[in-house]
Amino acid sequence: MITLIEYLVKSLVDDADQVSITEVNAEDSTTYEVRVSPSDLGKVIGKQGRIANALRTVAKSVAMKDKRKVYVEIVA
Amino acid sequence: MSDSQGQADSASVTDTVVPVESLNEDQAIAYQVMAEVCAASGLGATAIVRSVQKPYMTVELVGGDVRNTFGKYGPGLDSLQFLCNFILMRRVRSDVRLLLDAEGYRARRAEQLQARALELAREVKERHEEAELEPLPAHERRIIHAALADDPDISTYSEGDEPGRRVVIAPKVA
């Protein structure tokens, strides 16, 4: 999962080296904290949050195989 | 440049495989993005090019856990398609637009939507009352409109704003 989120985010931004994803596990859910260069924030959020929401929906589908809740948070 | 080839109807089930060698430079990049997505997904998925009809290129994800992830959840497949097309816009110069499928999901879904449309149309005629479907993405609303386009007693239209836009099936007033 983290590899896919990382691949997608790195492909969306200008400064791929500044991308880092942290996996935070809770009891019944996993949160992926996405950090990017401040200048790339708009690129991972998108107009009206469309990119960020698409990332969340993709993560949700992949997590279906494990029946696990996942959250993707863009951390400024 | 390779000629466009493949299926005229993107909703039809097909096992056509367009050889990667026949793709032009930008289409090959699109295929590569999907192969990389498959590798990164950890789903054991493989990307297969099903048809190329410029600017569209249909790629189906198959194998591994695809069926019980993207293959059963349309919003996930649509979101992946949206992201991949966004990524592609940054990488290619010509217009290449990916249409993604996952283990035959699109055809199954189209069949389901057509059946719903016909069933609802029957009820609408019986009750002389409009019926409204749940919000659907544009390409799925089109399937509903198309399924009822030839019914002389029914008219369909959409109302509301994305992403809450819904198809309304209404009795045609003579």
Coordinates of C-alpha atoms in Angstrom, one line a residue:
Chain A
M1 CA 0.0 0.0 0.0
I2 CA 2.7 2.5 1.1
T3 CA 4.6 1.7 -2.1
L4 CA 1.5 2.6 -4.3
I5 CA 0.8 5.8 -2.4
E6 CA 4.4 6.8 -2.7
Y7 CA 4.5 6.0 -6.4
L8 CA 1.4 8.0 -7.1
V9 CA 2.4 11.0 -5.0
K10 CA 6.0 11.1 -6.4
S11 CA 4.5 11.0 -9.9
L12 CA 2.2 14.0 -9.1
V13 CA 4.8 16.4 -7.6
D14 CA 7.7 18.3 -9.0
D15 CA 10.0 17.6 -6.1
A16 CA 9.9 13.8 -5.7
D17 CA 12.8 13.8 -3.3
Q18 CA 10.8 15.7 -0.7
V19 CA 8.1 13.1 -0.6
S20 CA 7.8 11.0 2.5
I21 CA 5.0 8.7 3.6
T22 CA 4.6 7.6 7.2
E23 CA 2.4 4.6 8.1
V24 CA 0.7 5.0 11.5
N25 CA -1.1 1.9 12.7
A26 CA -4.0 2.0 15.0
E27 CA -6.1 -1.0 16.2
D28 CA -8.5 -1.2 13.3
S29 CA -7.1 1.3 10.9
T30 CA -4.0 2.6 9.2
T31 CA -3.2 6.2 8.5
Y32 CA -0.8 7.2 5.8
E33 CA 0.7 10.6 6.4
V34 CA 1.9 12.2 3.2
R35 CA 4.5 14.9 3.4
V36 CA 5.6 16.9 0.4
S37 CA 7.5 20.1 -0.4
P38 CA 5.4 23.1 0.6
S39 CA 5.5 24.2 -3.1
D40 CA 3.9 20.8 -4.1
L41 CA 1.1 20.9 -1.5
G42 CA -1.4 22.2 -4.1
K43 CA -0.5 19.3 -6.5
V44 CA -1.3 16.5 -4.0
I45 CA -4.5 18.3 -2.8
G46 CA -5.8 19.4 -6.2
K47 CA -8.7 21.7 -7.1
Q48 CA -11.4 21.2 -4.4
G49 CA -9.3 18.4 -3.0
R50 CA -9.9 16.2 -6.0
I51 CA -6.4 14.7 -6.0
A52 CA -6.3 14.0 -2.3
N53 CA -9.8 12.5 -2.4
A54 CA -8.8 10.3 -5.3
L55 CA -5.8 9.1 -3.4
R56 CA -8.1 8.2 -0.4
T57 CA -10.5 6.3 -2.7
V58 CA -7.7 4.4 -4.3
A59 CA -6.2 3.5 -0.9
K60 CA -9.6 2.4 0.3
S61 CA -10.0 0.0 -2.6
V62 CA -6.6 -1.6 -2.1
A63 CA -7.4 -2.0 1.6
M64 CA -10.5 -3.9 0.8
K65 CA -8.5 -7.1 0.4
D66 CA -7.5 -6.8 4.1
K67 CA -10.9 -5.4 5.2
R68 CA -9.0 -2.6 6.9
K69 CA -9.8 1.1 7.3
V70 CA -7.3 3.4 5.8
Y71 CA -6.9 7.1 5.9
V72 CA -4.6 9.3 3.8
E73 CA -3.7 12.6 5.3
I74 CA -1.8 15.3 3.6
V75 CA 0.4 16.8 6.3
A76 CA 1.6 20.3 5.9
Chain B
M1 CA 2.8 5.8 -35.5
S2 CA 0.6 2.8 -35.0
D3 CA -2.9 2.8 -36.3
S4 CA -5.7 2.8 -33.8
Q5 CA -7.0 -0.7 -33.4
G6 CA -9.2 -2.7 -31.1
Q7 CA -12.8 -2.9 -30.1
A8 CA -15.4 -0.3 -31.2
D9 CA -17.4 -0.9 -28.0
S10 CA -15.3 -0.3 -24.9
A11 CA -18.0 -1.8 -22.8
S12 CA -17.9 -5.2 -24.5
V13 CA -16.0 -8.0 -22.9
T14 CA -12.8 -8.6 -24.8
D15 CA -9.7 -10.7 -24.4
T16 CA -8.0 -8.7 -27.2
V17 CA -4.4 -8.0 -26.3
V18 CA -2.7 -5.1 -28.1
P19 CA 1.0 -5.9 -28.2
V20 CA 3.1 -3.4 -26.4
E21 CA 5.5 -3.2 -29.4
S22 CA 2.7 -1.7 -31.5
L23 CA 2.2 1.3 -29.2
N24 CA 3.6 4.7 -30.1
E25 CA 6.0 6.5 -27.8
D26 CA 3.3 8.2 -25.6
Q27 CA 1.1 5.2 -25.5
A28 CA 4.1 3.1 -24.3
I29 CA 4.6 5.6 -21.5
A30 CA 1.0 5.2 -20.5
Y31 CA 1.4 1.5 -20.5
Q32 CA 4.6 1.8 -18.4
V33 CA 2.8 4.0 -15.8
M34 CA 0.1 1.3 -15.5
A35 CA 2.7 -1.5 -15.2
E36 CA 4.4 0.6 -12.5
V37 CA 1.1 1.1 -10.7
C38 CA 0.5 -2.7 -10.8
A39 CA 4.0 -3.4 -9.4
A40 CA 3.6 -0.8 -6.7
S41 CA 0.1 -1.9 -5.7
G42 CA 1.2 -5.1 -4.1
L43 CA -1.9 -6.7 -5.5
G44 CA -0.1 -9.1 -7.8
A45 CA -1.8 -7.3 -10.7
T46 CA -0.8 -7.2 -14.4
A47 CA -1.7 -4.5 -16.9
I48 CA -3.0 -5.5 -20.3
V49 CA -3.7 -3.1 -23.2
R50 CA -7.1 -4.1 -24.5
S51 CA -7.6 -1.5 -27.2
V52 CA -6.2 1.7 -28.6
Q53 CA -8.5 4.2 -30.3
K54 CA -6.9 7.6 -30.2
P55 CA -6.9 9.4 -27.9
Y56 CA -8.2 6.5 -25.8
M57 CA -6.3 3.5 -24.6
T58 CA -8.1 0.9 -22.6
V59 CA -6.0 -0.9 -20.0
E60 CA -7.3 -3.8 -17.9
L61 CA -5.8 -4.8 -14.6
V62 CA -6.0 -8.5 -14.0
G63 CA -4.8 -11.2 -11.6
G64 CA -3.9 -11.3 -8.0
D65 CA -6.3 -9.4 -5.7
V66 CA -7.6 -7.1 -8.5
R67 CA -11.1 -8.8 -8.5
N68 CA -11.8 -8.1 -4.8
T69 CA -10.4 -4.6 -4.8
F70 CA -10.6 -2.4 -8.0
G71 CA -12.7 -5.1 -9.7
K72 CA -15.6 -4.6 -7.3
Y73 CA -15.4 -1.0 -6.4
G74 CA -16.1 1.5 -9.2
P75 CA -15.2 4.7 -7.3
G76 CA -11.7 3.1 -6.7
L77 CA -11.2 2.3 -10.3
D78 CA -12.5 5.7 -11.4
S79 CA -10.1 7.4 -8.9
L80 CA -7.2 5.4 -10.1
Q81 CA -8.0 6.3 -13.7
F82 CA -8.3 10.0 -12.8
L83 CA -4.9 9.9 -11.0
C84 CA -3.1 8.0 -13.8
N85 CA -4.5 10.4 -16.4
F86 CA -3.3 13.3 -14.3
I87 CA 0.2 11.8 -14.0
L88 CA 0.2 11.0 -17.7
M89 CA -0.6 14.6 -18.7
R90 CA 2.7 15.6 -17.1
R91 CA 4.7 13.0 -19.0
V92 CA 3.4 12.9 -22.5
R93 CA 3.0 15.5 -25.2
S94 CA 0.2 14.0 -27.2
D95 CA -3.3 13.4 -25.9
V96 CA -3.4 9.9 -24.4
R97 CA -6.3 9.1 -22.2
L98 CA -6.5 6.0 -20.1
L99 CA -9.7 4.0 -19.7
L100 CA -9.1 1.6 -16.9
D101 CA -10.9 -1.7 -16.3
A102 CA -10.3 -4.3 -13.6
E103 CA -11.2 -8.0 -14.2
G104 CA -14.1 -7.1 -16.4
Y105 CA -15.7 -4.7 -14.0
R106 CA -16.9 -2.2 -16.6
A107 CA -18.9 -4.7 -18.6
R108 CA -20.4 -6.2 -15.4
R109 CA -21.4 -2.8 -14.1
A110 CA -22.9 -1.7 -17.5
E111 CA -25.0 -4.8 -17.5
Q112 CA -26.2 -4.1 -14.0
L113 CA -27.0 -0.5 -14.8
Q114 CA -28.9 -1.5 -17.9
A115 CA -31.0 -4.0 -15.9
R116 CA -31.7 -1.3 -13.2
A117 CA -32.7 1.2 -15.9
L118 CA -35.2 -1.2 -17.5
E119 CA -36.7 -2.2 -14.2
L120 CA -37.1 1.3 -13.0
A121 CA -38.6 2.3 -16.4
R122 CA -41.2 -0.4 -15.9
E123 CA -42.1 1.0 -12.5
V124 CA -42.2 4.5 -13.8
K125 CA -44.7 3.5 -16.4
E126 CA -46.9 1.6 -13.9
R127 CA -47.0 4.4 -11.4
H128 CA -46.9 7.4 -13.7
E129 CA -44.3 8.8 -11.4
E130 CA -40.7 9.9 -11.8
A131 CA -37.9 7.8 -10.3
E132 CA -34.5 9.0 -9.4
L133 CA -31.3 7.0 -9.3
E134 CA -28.4 7.4 -6.8
P135 CA -25.6 9.7 -7.9
L136 CA -23.5 8.2 -10.6
P137 CA -20.4 9.4 -12.5
A138 CA -21.0 10.8 -16.0
H139 CA -20.0 7.7 -17.9
E140 CA -22.4 5.6 -15.9
R141 CA -25.3 8.1 -16.3
R142 CA -24.8 7.8 -20.0
I143 CA -25.4 4.0 -19.8
I144 CA -28.8 4.7 -18.2
H145 CA -29.8 7.3 -20.8
A146 CA -28.7 5.0 -23.6
A147 CA -30.5 2.0 -22.2
L148 CA -33.8 4.0 -22.3
A149 CA -33.3 6.2 -25.3
D150 CA -35.5 4.0 -27.5
D151 CA -38.4 3.7 -25.1
P152 CA -41.2 5.9 -26.5
D153 CA -42.9 6.2 -23.1
I154 CA -39.9 7.3 -21.1
S155 CA -37.7 10.3 -21.0
T156 CA -34.5 10.6 -19.0
Y157 CA -32.6 13.7 -17.8
S158 CA -30.0 14.4 -15.1
E159 CA -30.2 16.9 -12.3
G160 CA -28.0 18.2 -9.5
D161 CA -24.3 19.1 -9.4
E162 CA -21.3 16.8 -9.5
P163 CA -20.5 14.6 -7.7
G164 CA -24.2 14.3 -6.6
R165 CA -25.7 14.4 -10.2
R166 CA -28.5 11.9 -10.7
V167 CA -30.5 10.5 -13.5
V168 CA -34.2 11.0 -13.4
I169 CA -36.4 8.5 -15.3
A170 CA -39.8 10.2 -16.1
P171 CA -42.9 9.2 -17.9
K172 CA -43.1 10.9 -21.3
V173 CA -46.0 13.3 -21.4
A174 CA -47.9 13.0 -24.7

